[in-house]
Protein backbone atom coordinates (compact mmCIF):
# COMPACT_ATOMS: atom_id res chain seq x y z
CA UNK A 1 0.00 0.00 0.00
CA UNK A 2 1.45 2.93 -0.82
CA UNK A 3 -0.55 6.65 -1.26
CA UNK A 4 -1.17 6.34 -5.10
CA UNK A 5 -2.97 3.10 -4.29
CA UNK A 6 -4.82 4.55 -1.18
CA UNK A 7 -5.74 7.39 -3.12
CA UNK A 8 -6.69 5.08 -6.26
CA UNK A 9 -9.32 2.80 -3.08
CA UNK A 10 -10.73 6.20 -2.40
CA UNK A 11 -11.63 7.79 -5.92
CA UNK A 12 -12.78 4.29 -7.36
CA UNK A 13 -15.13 4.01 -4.42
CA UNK A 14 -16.39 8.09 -4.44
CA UNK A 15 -16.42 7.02 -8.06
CA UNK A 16 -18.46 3.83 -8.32
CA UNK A 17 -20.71 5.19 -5.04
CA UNK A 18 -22.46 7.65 -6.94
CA UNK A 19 -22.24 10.10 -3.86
CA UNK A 20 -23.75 7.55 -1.84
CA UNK A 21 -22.18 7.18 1.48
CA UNK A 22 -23.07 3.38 2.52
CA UNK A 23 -22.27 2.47 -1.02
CA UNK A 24 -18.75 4.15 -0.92
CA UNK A 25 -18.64 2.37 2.60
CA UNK A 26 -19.39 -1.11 1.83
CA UNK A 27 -17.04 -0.29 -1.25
CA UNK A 28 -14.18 0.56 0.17
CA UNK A 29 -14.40 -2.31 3.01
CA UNK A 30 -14.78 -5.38 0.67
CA UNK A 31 -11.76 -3.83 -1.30
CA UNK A 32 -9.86 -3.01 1.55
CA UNK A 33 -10.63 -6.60 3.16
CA UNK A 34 -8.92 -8.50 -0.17
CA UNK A 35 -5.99 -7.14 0.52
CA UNK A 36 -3.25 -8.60 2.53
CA UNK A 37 -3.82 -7.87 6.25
CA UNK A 38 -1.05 -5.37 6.55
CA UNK A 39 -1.87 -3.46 4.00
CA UNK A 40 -4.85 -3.36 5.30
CA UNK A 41 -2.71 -1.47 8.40
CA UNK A 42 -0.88 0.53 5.96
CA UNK A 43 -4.52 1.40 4.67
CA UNK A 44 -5.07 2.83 8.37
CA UNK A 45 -1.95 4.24 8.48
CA UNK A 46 -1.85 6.45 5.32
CA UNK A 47 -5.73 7.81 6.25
CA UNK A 48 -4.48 9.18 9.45
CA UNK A 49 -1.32 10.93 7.80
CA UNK A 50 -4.30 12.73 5.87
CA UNK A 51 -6.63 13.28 8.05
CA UNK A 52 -4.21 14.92 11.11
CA UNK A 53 -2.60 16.95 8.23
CA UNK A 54 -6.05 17.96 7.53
CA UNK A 55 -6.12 19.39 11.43
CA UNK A 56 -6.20 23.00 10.72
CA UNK A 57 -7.52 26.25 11.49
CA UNK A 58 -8.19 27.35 8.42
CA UNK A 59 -10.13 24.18 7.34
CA UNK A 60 -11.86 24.14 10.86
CA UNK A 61 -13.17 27.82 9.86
CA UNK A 62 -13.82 26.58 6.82
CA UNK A 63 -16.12 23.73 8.16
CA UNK A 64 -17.71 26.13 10.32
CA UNK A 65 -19.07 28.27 7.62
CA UNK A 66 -20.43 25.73 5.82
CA UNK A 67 -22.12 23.07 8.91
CA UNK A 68 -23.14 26.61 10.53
CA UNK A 69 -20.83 25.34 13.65
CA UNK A 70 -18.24 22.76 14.02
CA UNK A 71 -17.72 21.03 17.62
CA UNK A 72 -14.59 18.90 17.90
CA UNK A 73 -16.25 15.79 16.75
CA UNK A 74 -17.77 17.93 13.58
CA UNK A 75 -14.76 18.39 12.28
CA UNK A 76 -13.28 14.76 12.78
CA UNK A 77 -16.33 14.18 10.39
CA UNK A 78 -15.68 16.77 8.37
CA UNK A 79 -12.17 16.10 7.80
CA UNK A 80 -13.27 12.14 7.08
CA UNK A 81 -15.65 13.58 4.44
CA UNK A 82 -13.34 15.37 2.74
CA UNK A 83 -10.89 12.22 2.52
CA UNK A 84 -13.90 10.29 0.80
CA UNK A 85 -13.71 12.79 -2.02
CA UNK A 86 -10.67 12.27 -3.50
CA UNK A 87 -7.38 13.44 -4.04
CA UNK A 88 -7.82 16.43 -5.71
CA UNK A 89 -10.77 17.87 -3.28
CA UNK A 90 -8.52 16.86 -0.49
CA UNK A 91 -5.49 18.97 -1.88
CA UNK A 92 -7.49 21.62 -3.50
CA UNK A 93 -9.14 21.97 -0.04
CA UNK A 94 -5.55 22.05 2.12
CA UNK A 95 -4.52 24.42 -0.39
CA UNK A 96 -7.57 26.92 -0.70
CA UNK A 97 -10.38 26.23 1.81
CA UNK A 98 -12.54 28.06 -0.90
CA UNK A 99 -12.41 25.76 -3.04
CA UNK A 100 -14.71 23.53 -1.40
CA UNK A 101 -17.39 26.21 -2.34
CA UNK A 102 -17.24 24.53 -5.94
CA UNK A 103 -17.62 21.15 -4.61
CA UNK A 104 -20.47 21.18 -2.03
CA UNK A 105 -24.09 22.43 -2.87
CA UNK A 106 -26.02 24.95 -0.90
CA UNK A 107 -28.14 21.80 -0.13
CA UNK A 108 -25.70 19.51 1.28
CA UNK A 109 -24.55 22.40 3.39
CA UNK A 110 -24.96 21.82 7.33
CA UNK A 111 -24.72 18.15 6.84
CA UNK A 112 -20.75 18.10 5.48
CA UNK A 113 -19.61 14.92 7.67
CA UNK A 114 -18.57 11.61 7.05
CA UNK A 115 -17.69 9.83 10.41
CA UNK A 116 -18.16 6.04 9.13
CA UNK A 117 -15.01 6.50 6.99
CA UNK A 118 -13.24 6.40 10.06
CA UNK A 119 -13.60 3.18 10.83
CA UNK A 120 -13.14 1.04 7.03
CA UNK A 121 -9.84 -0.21 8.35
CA UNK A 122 -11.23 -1.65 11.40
CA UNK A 123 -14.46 -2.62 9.61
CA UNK A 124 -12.02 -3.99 6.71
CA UNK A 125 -9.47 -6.10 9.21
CA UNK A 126 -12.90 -7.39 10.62
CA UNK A 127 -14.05 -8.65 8.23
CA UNK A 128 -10.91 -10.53 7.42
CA UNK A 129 -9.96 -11.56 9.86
CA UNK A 130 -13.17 -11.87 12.34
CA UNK A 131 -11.35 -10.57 14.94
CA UNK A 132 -11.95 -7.09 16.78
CA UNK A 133 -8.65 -6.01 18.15
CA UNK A 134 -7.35 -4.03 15.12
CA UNK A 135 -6.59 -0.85 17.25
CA UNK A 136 -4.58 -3.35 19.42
CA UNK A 137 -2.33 -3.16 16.27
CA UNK A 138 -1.92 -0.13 14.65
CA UNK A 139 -0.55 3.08 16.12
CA UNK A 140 -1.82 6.11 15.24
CA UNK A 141 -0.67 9.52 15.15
CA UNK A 142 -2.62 11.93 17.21
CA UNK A 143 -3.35 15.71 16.01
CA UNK A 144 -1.43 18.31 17.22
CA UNK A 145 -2.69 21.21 19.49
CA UNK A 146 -3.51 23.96 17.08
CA UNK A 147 -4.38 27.74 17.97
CA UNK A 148 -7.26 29.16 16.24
CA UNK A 149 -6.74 31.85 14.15
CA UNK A 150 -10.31 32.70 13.98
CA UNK A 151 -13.53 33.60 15.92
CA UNK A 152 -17.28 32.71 14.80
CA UNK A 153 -17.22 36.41 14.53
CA UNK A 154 -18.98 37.03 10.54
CA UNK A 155 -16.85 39.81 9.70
CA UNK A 156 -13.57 37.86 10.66
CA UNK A 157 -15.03 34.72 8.52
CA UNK A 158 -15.50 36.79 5.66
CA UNK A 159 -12.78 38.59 5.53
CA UNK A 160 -11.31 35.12 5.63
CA UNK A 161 -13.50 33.18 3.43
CA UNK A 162 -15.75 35.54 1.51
CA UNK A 163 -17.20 32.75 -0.86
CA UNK A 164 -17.85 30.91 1.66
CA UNK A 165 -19.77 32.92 3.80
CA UNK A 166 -21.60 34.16 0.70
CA UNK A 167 -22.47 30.71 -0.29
CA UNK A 168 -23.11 29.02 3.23
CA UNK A 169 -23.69 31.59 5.85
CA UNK A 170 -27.07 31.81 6.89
């Protein structure tokens, strides 16, 4: 497992999901559970680098704006969402928060979370292997503290963000 091949799991299954979350789910667990099982930990492994790299302020803000609030556990979910689109929504998004104006609808807005992806590894080792001690086995990085640089002030999010808070502030 390398990241071209974890990024290759994750477009296929955004891909042949339709932008249906279960689907992309069950996807990416059957295909994660034919591999060998540590890959499968590699898998894991490569996620996390993503999604703590994905731990910033700027994102958080970004994730604000668009759920209309963002508790700690929003943004895990947010942050696993944004994995499940792919590659070049991930990066685009690290890059330039405001790009994710292009990629969600004013619909979807408020509801921007994906915390199921979380667990495919575990889900995927289970159903390998049967077994439920796949966190006995893999170590995983843990976020860093991070100061934010913003309040939920709508001046300071704008000045930040002003597509954003044009498209998703209410």
């Amino acid at each position: 497992m390398n990241d071209n091949k974890f990024w290759e799991l994750i477009d296929d299954s955004k891909r042949k999901s339709k932008g249906d979350p279960e689907k992309q789910i069950e996807f990416l667990v059957s295909n994660i559970a034919e591999l060998p099982e540590q890959e499968i930990y590699e898998f894991d492994k490569i996620f996390y680098k993503y999604y703590v790299a994905s731990y910033t302020s700027e994102l958080w803000a970004a994730a604000y704006i668009i759920n209309g609030g963002c508790s700690d556990d929003g943004f895990d979910y947010f942050r696993g969402w944004l994995i499940s689109q792919g590659k070049e929504v991930y990066e685009n998004a690290l890059k330039e928060p405001e790009s994710l104006a292009e990629v969600i609808s004013e619909d979807e807005a408020g509801n921007i979370d994906f915390e199921d992806i979380l667990y495919v590894s575990f889900d995927a080792y289970k159903l390998k292997t049967g077994k439920d001690d796949f966190y006995d086995k893999v170590q995983r990085t843990e976020c860093p503290e991070i100061e934010l640089t913003w309040s939920e002030n709508e001046e300071v999010l704008e000045e930040m963000f002003p597509k954003l808070v044009k498209k998703f502030w209410q």
